[in-house]
Amino acid sequence: MCLIYVFGALAITSGVFSQDTTTLLPETRDLFVAVGSSVKIPCSDGEEKGVEWRFNSSVLVSSSVLFIQNSSLKDQGIYTCHQPNGDLIQTVSLHLGYPPSTPDVHCWSPSYPKRAICSWTLTPDPILPTHYIATYRSFSDPLSSARQCQKWGEQDRQCALEQLEIFASEMTLINITAVNALGSTTRIWPIIFEQIVKPDPPVNVSVMVMPGRKLSVQWGPPPTWPDPVNFQLKYTVKFHWGKPETARTLGFYESNKMVLSGLVAGRTYYIQISAKDSLDDGQSSDWSEPISATVPFN
């Protein structure tokens, strides 16, 4: 168990006066502590009898030193130390959380060859405000200037890597550093661009009933795939009826349409499409949302 004894930086002297003798209230000081730690906070005028500590305005203890053992999140809040007459001596805002753990990094490229995206998680969540520094560079050139991984979307744990070299035989190193008031940690994650290609699911999936117990299926490439002409996709079709265990997959298809035949009249089919880079790099996309159609009896 860690015991933190706080003094000096948090010892705020009272009796600070302006020329008109008006007393200035001491500033609130922030104290960051790891969950489970024990902490001692002395009052500035610690030798004076009758000094008391209050927690969120409620009297907590009559003592010159505040001792919190095995702190938990419920101990977060505003602590104030008061003279016997009630005058404020100092204010401490206690923040509890965790030092950042090593980030768990995941990278993929839904917009090959334009960009890749990396996201990361920390377990447990630090709770405290945490700042992230994300850079990347070539593996073979450790002295090269690292590029900034640009923030992507609204999340602060996701960034975009631009202008990656395609068909490169060497790795790119992603450096994610997490920093908060309790510490810092770094993860260096190697990637090869082509190995992390993963398109987004196809869009605009439609089904049309055809004579002879057939269904015509069409779809469009994901809008995040920037150049489907020069960097083509291939597609897999999955369909099932009733329970998902009846699912069958067909493909690959290089066009954006196909026909399901030999179907059972009166049966409702659920159809989904997945996309993959035509050179078989990386992974297939997630499946599109299912769309259904019923084969008529006539």
CSV table of C-alpha atoms in Angstrom, one decimal:
chain,number,residue,atom,x,y,z
A,1,MET,CA,0.0,0.0,0.0
A,2,CYS,CA,1.3,3.4,-0.9
A,3,LEU,CA,1.3,6.2,1.7
A,4,ILE,CA,1.4,9.7,0.4
A,5,TYR,CA,2.4,12.5,2.8
A,6,VAL,CA,1.5,15.9,1.4
A,7,PHE,CA,3.1,19.0,2.6
A,8,GLY,CA,5.0,21.9,1.2
A,9,ALA,CA,3.2,22.3,-2.1
A,10,LEU,CA,-0.2,22.0,-0.3
A,11,ALA,CA,0.8,24.0,2.8
A,12,ILE,CA,-0.9,27.3,2.1
A,13,THR,CA,0.0,30.1,4.5
A,14,SER,CA,-2.9,32.1,5.9
A,15,GLY,CA,-2.7,35.7,6.7
A,16,VAL,CA,-1.9,37.0,3.2
A,17,PHE,CA,-3.0,40.6,3.2
A,18,SER,CA,-3.3,43.3,0.6
A,19,GLN,CA,-2.5,46.9,1.6
A,20,ASP,CA,-6.1,47.5,2.7
A,21,THR,CA,-5.7,44.5,5.1
A,22,THR,CA,-8.4,42.5,3.4
A,23,THR,CA,-7.7,38.8,3.8
A,24,LEU,CA,-7.3,36.8,0.6
A,25,LEU,CA,-8.7,33.3,0.5
A,26,PRO,CA,-6.2,30.6,-0.2
A,27,GLU,CA,-6.3,29.0,-3.6
A,28,THR,CA,-7.7,25.5,-4.0
A,29,ARG,CA,-5.0,23.0,-4.6
A,30,ASP,CA,-5.5,19.9,-6.7
A,31,LEU,CA,-4.1,16.6,-5.3
A,32,PHE,CA,-4.0,13.5,-7.5
A,33,VAL,CA,-3.9,10.1,-5.7
A,34,ALA,CA,-4.0,6.5,-7.0
A,35,VAL,CA,-7.0,4.5,-5.9
A,36,GLY,CA,-6.1,2.3,-3.0
A,37,SER,CA,-3.3,4.6,-1.7
A,38,SER,CA,-3.3,6.1,1.7
A,39,VAL,CA,-2.6,9.8,2.1
A,40,LYS,CA,-1.8,12.3,4.9
A,41,ILE,CA,-2.5,16.0,4.4
A,42,PRO,CA,-1.3,18.4,7.1
A,43,CYS,CA,-3.1,21.6,7.7
A,44,SER,CA,-0.9,24.7,7.3
A,45,ASP,CA,-1.3,25.7,11.0
A,46,GLY,CA,-1.0,22.1,12.1
A,47,GLU,CA,0.1,22.8,15.6
A,48,GLU,CA,-2.9,24.8,16.5
A,49,LYS,CA,-5.5,23.0,18.7
A,50,GLY,CA,-9.0,22.9,17.6
A,51,VAL,CA,-8.2,22.7,13.9
A,52,GLU,CA,-10.7,20.7,12.0
A,53,TRP,CA,-11.1,19.2,8.5
A,54,ARG,CA,-14.3,19.3,6.5
A,55,PHE,CA,-15.3,17.1,3.6
A,56,ASN,CA,-17.7,18.7,1.1
A,57,SER,CA,-18.6,21.2,3.9
A,58,SER,CA,-19.4,18.5,6.5
A,59,VAL,CA,-17.1,18.2,9.6
A,60,LEU,CA,-14.9,15.2,9.1
A,61,VAL,CA,-12.3,15.2,11.9
A,62,SER,CA,-10.8,17.5,14.5
A,63,SER,CA,-7.1,17.1,13.8
A,64,SER,CA,-4.3,19.0,12.3
A,65,VAL,CA,-3.5,16.1,9.9
A,66,LEU,CA,-6.1,14.5,7.6
A,67,PHE,CA,-5.4,10.8,7.1
A,68,ILE,CA,-7.3,8.8,4.4
A,69,GLN,CA,-6.5,5.1,4.4
A,70,ASN,CA,-7.0,2.8,1.4
A,71,SER,CA,-8.6,5.6,-0.6
A,72,SER,CA,-11.5,4.9,-3.0
A,73,LEU,CA,-13.5,6.9,-5.5
A,74,LYS,CA,-16.0,7.9,-2.8
A,75,ASP,CA,-13.2,9.9,-1.1
A,76,GLN,CA,-13.0,12.3,-4.1
A,77,GLY,CA,-14.1,15.8,-3.3
A,78,ILE,CA,-13.3,19.1,-1.6
A,79,TYR,CA,-11.4,19.0,1.8
A,80,THR,CA,-11.1,22.2,3.8
A,81,CYS,CA,-9.1,22.9,6.9
A,82,HIS,CA,-10.5,25.5,9.4
A,83,GLN,CA,-9.3,27.4,12.5
A,84,PRO,CA,-11.3,26.9,15.7
A,85,ASN,CA,-13.3,30.1,14.9
A,86,GLY,CA,-14.2,28.6,11.5
A,87,ASP,CA,-11.9,30.6,9.3
A,88,LEU,CA,-10.6,28.8,6.3
A,89,ILE,CA,-6.9,27.9,6.3
A,90,GLN,CA,-6.6,25.8,3.1
A,91,THR,CA,-8.6,23.9,0.5
A,92,VAL,CA,-7.6,20.7,-1.2
A,93,SER,CA,-9.5,19.1,-4.1
A,94,LEU,CA,-8.8,15.4,-4.0
A,95,HIS,CA,-8.8,13.5,-7.4
A,96,LEU,CA,-8.6,9.7,-7.5
A,97,GLY,CA,-7.7,7.5,-10.4
A,98,TYR,CA,-5.0,5.3,-11.8
A,99,PRO,CA,-1.7,5.8,-13.6
A,100,PRO,CA,-2.1,5.0,-17.3
A,101,SER,CA,-1.6,1.3,-18.1
A,102,THR,CA,0.2,0.3,-21.3
A,103,PRO,CA,-2.1,1.1,-24.2
A,104,ASP,CA,-3.7,-1.8,-26.1
A,105,VAL,CA,-3.3,-0.7,-29.8
A,106,HIS,CA,-5.4,-1.8,-32.8
A,107,CYS,CA,-4.8,-0.4,-36.3
A,108,TRP,CA,-6.7,-1.0,-39.5
A,109,SER,CA,-7.1,0.7,-42.9
A,110,PRO,CA,-10.6,1.3,-44.2
A,111,SER,CA,-9.4,3.8,-46.7
A,112,TYR,CA,-6.4,2.1,-48.3
A,113,PRO,CA,-4.1,3.5,-49.7
A,114,LYS,CA,-5.0,6.9,-48.4
A,115,ARG,CA,-4.8,6.4,-44.6
A,116,ALA,CA,-4.8,3.9,-41.7
A,117,ILE,CA,-6.5,4.4,-38.3
A,118,CYS,CA,-5.2,3.4,-34.9
A,119,SER,CA,-7.2,3.2,-31.7
A,120,TRP,CA,-6.2,2.2,-28.2
A,121,THR,CA,-7.7,1.3,-24.9
A,122,LEU,CA,-6.3,1.4,-21.3
A,123,THR,CA,-7.3,-1.1,-18.6
A,124,PRO,CA,-8.3,0.0,-16.1
A,125,ASP,CA,-9.5,3.3,-17.4
A,126,PRO,CA,-7.3,6.0,-15.7
A,127,ILE,CA,-10.4,8.1,-14.7
A,128,LEU,CA,-8.1,11.1,-14.3
A,129,PRO,CA,-7.6,13.5,-17.3
A,130,THR,CA,-5.1,11.7,-19.5
A,131,HIS,CA,-3.2,13.1,-22.5
A,132,TYR,CA,-2.0,11.0,-25.4
A,133,ILE,CA,0.9,11.6,-27.7
A,134,ALA,CA,0.7,9.5,-30.9
A,135,THR,CA,3.5,9.4,-33.5
A,136,TYR,CA,4.8,7.1,-36.2
A,137,ARG,CA,8.0,6.5,-38.2
A,138,SER,CA,9.8,4.0,-40.4
A,139,PHE,CA,11.2,1.0,-38.6
A,140,SER,CA,14.5,1.0,-40.6
A,141,ASP,CA,15.2,4.7,-39.9
A,142,PRO,CA,15.1,5.3,-36.2
A,143,LEU,CA,16.7,8.8,-36.7
A,144,SER,CA,14.0,9.9,-39.0
A,145,SER,CA,11.6,12.6,-37.8
A,146,ALA,CA,8.4,11.0,-36.3
A,147,ARG,CA,5.1,12.2,-37.9
A,148,GLN,CA,2.2,13.2,-35.8
A,149,CYS,CA,-0.7,10.8,-35.9
A,150,GLN,CA,-3.6,13.2,-36.4
A,151,LYS,CA,-6.7,13.0,-34.2
A,152,TRP,CA,-9.5,11.1,-35.9
A,153,GLY,CA,-13.2,11.7,-35.1
A,154,GLU,CA,-14.4,12.8,-31.7
A,155,GLN,CA,-12.5,10.2,-29.6
A,156,ASP,CA,-9.2,11.2,-28.0
A,157,ARG,CA,-8.0,7.6,-28.3
A,158,GLN,CA,-8.0,7.4,-32.1
A,159,CYS,CA,-5.8,8.9,-34.7
A,160,ALA,CA,-5.1,8.7,-38.5
A,161,LEU,CA,-1.8,7.8,-40.2
A,162,GLU,CA,-1.5,9.6,-43.6
A,163,GLN,CA,0.9,9.1,-46.5
A,164,LEU,CA,2.0,5.6,-45.6
A,165,GLU,CA,4.2,3.9,-48.2
A,166,ILE,CA,2.4,1.1,-50.1
A,167,PHE,CA,3.9,-2.2,-50.9
A,168,ALA,CA,6.7,-1.5,-48.4
A,169,SER,CA,8.7,-4.5,-47.1
A,170,GLU,CA,9.5,-2.8,-43.8
A,171,MET,CA,7.3,-2.0,-40.8
A,172,THR,CA,6.0,1.3,-39.6
A,173,LEU,CA,6.3,1.8,-35.8
A,174,ILE,CA,3.4,3.5,-34.0
A,175,ASN,CA,4.3,5.1,-30.7
A,176,ILE,CA,1.4,5.8,-28.3
A,177,THR,CA,2.3,7.5,-25.0
A,178,ALA,CA,-0.3,8.1,-22.3
A,179,VAL,CA,0.4,10.7,-19.6
A,180,ASN,CA,-1.6,11.9,-16.5
A,181,ALA,CA,-0.8,13.3,-13.1
A,182,LEU,CA,0.2,9.8,-11.7
A,183,GLY,CA,2.6,8.8,-14.4
A,184,SER,CA,3.1,7.8,-18.1
A,185,THR,CA,3.5,4.7,-20.2
A,186,THR,CA,4.3,3.9,-23.9
A,187,ARG,CA,3.4,1.3,-26.4
A,188,ILE,CA,5.4,0.9,-29.6
A,189,TRP,CA,3.3,-1.1,-32.1
A,190,PRO,CA,4.6,-2.4,-35.5
A,191,ILE,CA,2.4,-2.5,-38.6
A,192,ILE,CA,2.8,-3.3,-42.3
A,193,PHE,CA,0.3,-1.3,-44.2
A,194,GLU,CA,-1.1,-4.1,-46.5
A,195,GLN,CA,-1.6,-6.4,-43.5
A,196,ILE,CA,-4.0,-4.1,-41.8
A,197,VAL,CA,-6.3,-3.4,-44.8
A,198,LYS,CA,-9.9,-3.8,-43.7
A,199,PRO,CA,-12.6,-2.1,-45.8
A,200,ASP,CA,-15.8,-0.9,-44.2
A,201,PRO,CA,-19.0,-2.9,-45.1
A,202,PRO,CA,-20.6,-2.4,-48.5
A,203,VAL,CA,-23.5,0.0,-48.7
A,204,ASN,CA,-26.8,0.4,-50.6
A,205,VAL,CA,-27.6,-3.3,-50.6
A,206,SER,CA,-30.8,-4.1,-52.5
A,207,VAL,CA,-32.7,-7.3,-53.4
A,208,MET,CA,-35.2,-7.7,-56.2
A,209,VAL,CA,-37.4,-10.8,-56.7
A,210,MET,CA,-37.0,-12.5,-60.1
A,211,PRO,CA,-39.0,-15.2,-61.9
A,212,GLY,CA,-37.9,-18.8,-61.3
A,213,ARG,CA,-37.4,-18.5,-57.5
A,214,LYS,CA,-34.4,-16.2,-57.8
A,215,LEU,CA,-33.2,-13.0,-56.0
A,216,SER,CA,-31.1,-10.4,-57.7
A,217,VAL,CA,-28.7,-8.8,-55.2
A,218,GLN,CA,-26.8,-5.5,-55.8
A,219,TRP,CA,-24.6,-3.3,-53.6
A,220,GLY,CA,-22.1,-0.5,-53.7
A,221,PRO,CA,-18.5,-0.2,-52.4
A,222,PRO,CA,-18.0,1.5,-49.0
A,223,PRO,CA,-17.8,5.3,-49.5
A,224,THR,CA,-14.6,5.3,-47.3
A,225,TRP,CA,-12.8,3.2,-49.9
A,226,PRO,CA,-11.2,6.1,-51.9
A,227,ASP,CA,-10.3,4.5,-55.3
A,228,PRO,CA,-12.3,1.3,-56.1
A,229,VAL,CA,-11.2,1.6,-59.8
A,230,ASN,CA,-7.4,1.3,-59.2
A,231,PHE,CA,-7.6,-0.5,-55.9
A,232,GLN,CA,-10.5,-2.9,-56.5
A,233,LEU,CA,-12.6,-4.9,-54.0
A,234,LYS,CA,-14.0,-8.3,-54.2
A,235,TYR,CA,-17.2,-9.4,-52.4
A,236,THR,CA,-18.7,-12.3,-50.5
A,237,VAL,CA,-22.4,-12.9,-50.2
A,238,LYS,CA,-23.9,-14.5,-47.2
A,239,PHE,CA,-27.6,-15.6,-47.0
A,240,HIS,CA,-29.6,-17.5,-44.5
A,241,TRP,CA,-33.2,-18.4,-43.7
A,242,GLY,CA,-34.7,-19.1,-40.3
A,243,LYS,CA,-31.8,-19.6,-37.9
A,244,PRO,CA,-28.3,-18.2,-38.6
A,245,GLU,CA,-26.9,-21.7,-38.6
A,246,THR,CA,-28.5,-22.1,-42.0
A,247,ALA,CA,-26.1,-19.4,-43.4
A,248,ARG,CA,-24.3,-20.1,-46.7
A,249,THR,CA,-21.6,-17.9,-48.3
A,250,LEU,CA,-20.9,-17.4,-52.0
A,251,GLY,CA,-18.1,-15.6,-53.7
A,252,PHE,CA,-15.8,-13.9,-54.3
A,253,TYR,CA,-17.5,-11.6,-56.8
A,254,GLU,CA,-15.6,-8.9,-58.5
A,255,SER,CA,-18.7,-7.1,-59.7
A,256,ASN,CA,-21.3,-5.4,-57.4
A,257,LYS,CA,-24.2,-7.8,-58.3
A,258,MET,CA,-25.1,-11.4,-58.3
A,259,VAL,CA,-28.2,-13.7,-58.5
A,260,LEU,CA,-29.3,-16.2,-55.9
A,261,SER,CA,-31.0,-19.2,-57.6
A,262,GLY,CA,-32.6,-22.5,-56.6
A,263,LEU,CA,-34.4,-20.9,-53.7
A,264,VAL,CA,-37.5,-22.2,-51.9
A,265,ALA,CA,-40.9,-20.5,-52.6
A,266,GLY,CA,-42.5,-18.9,-49.5
A,267,ARG,CA,-39.2,-18.7,-47.6
A,268,THR,CA,-37.7,-15.4,-46.4
A,269,TYR,CA,-34.0,-14.9,-47.0
A,270,TYR,CA,-31.6,-12.6,-45.1
A,271,ILE,CA,-28.7,-11.3,-47.2
A,272,GLN,CA,-25.4,-9.6,-46.2
A,273,ILE,CA,-22.3,-8.5,-48.1
A,274,SER,CA,-18.7,-8.3,-47.1
A,275,ALA,CA,-15.8,-6.6,-49.0
A,276,LYS,CA,-12.1,-7.4,-49.2
A,277,ASP,CA,-9.1,-6.0,-51.1
A,278,SER,CA,-8.9,-7.8,-54.5
A,279,LEU,CA,-5.2,-8.7,-53.9
A,280,ASP,CA,-6.3,-10.5,-50.7
A,281,ASP,CA,-4.4,-8.2,-48.4
A,282,GLY,CA,-5.6,-7.7,-44.9
A,283,GLN,CA,-9.1,-8.8,-43.6
A,284,SER,CA,-12.6,-8.8,-45.0
A,285,SER,CA,-14.9,-6.1,-43.8
A,286,ASP,CA,-17.6,-6.7,-41.3
A,287,TRP,CA,-20.9,-7.8,-42.8
A,288,SER,CA,-23.4,-5.3,-44.0
A,289,GLU,CA,-26.7,-4.9,-42.2
A,290,PRO,CA,-29.0,-7.8,-43.3
A,291,ILE,CA,-31.7,-7.1,-45.9
A,292,SER,CA,-34.6,-9.5,-46.4
A,293,ALA,CA,-36.7,-10.7,-49.3
A,294,THR,CA,-39.4,-13.4,-49.5
A,295,VAL,CA,-39.5,-15.7,-52.6
A,296,PRO,CA,-43.1,-15.8,-53.9
A,297,PHE,CA,-45.0,-19.0,-54.7
A,298,ASN,CA,-45.8,-17.8,-58.2
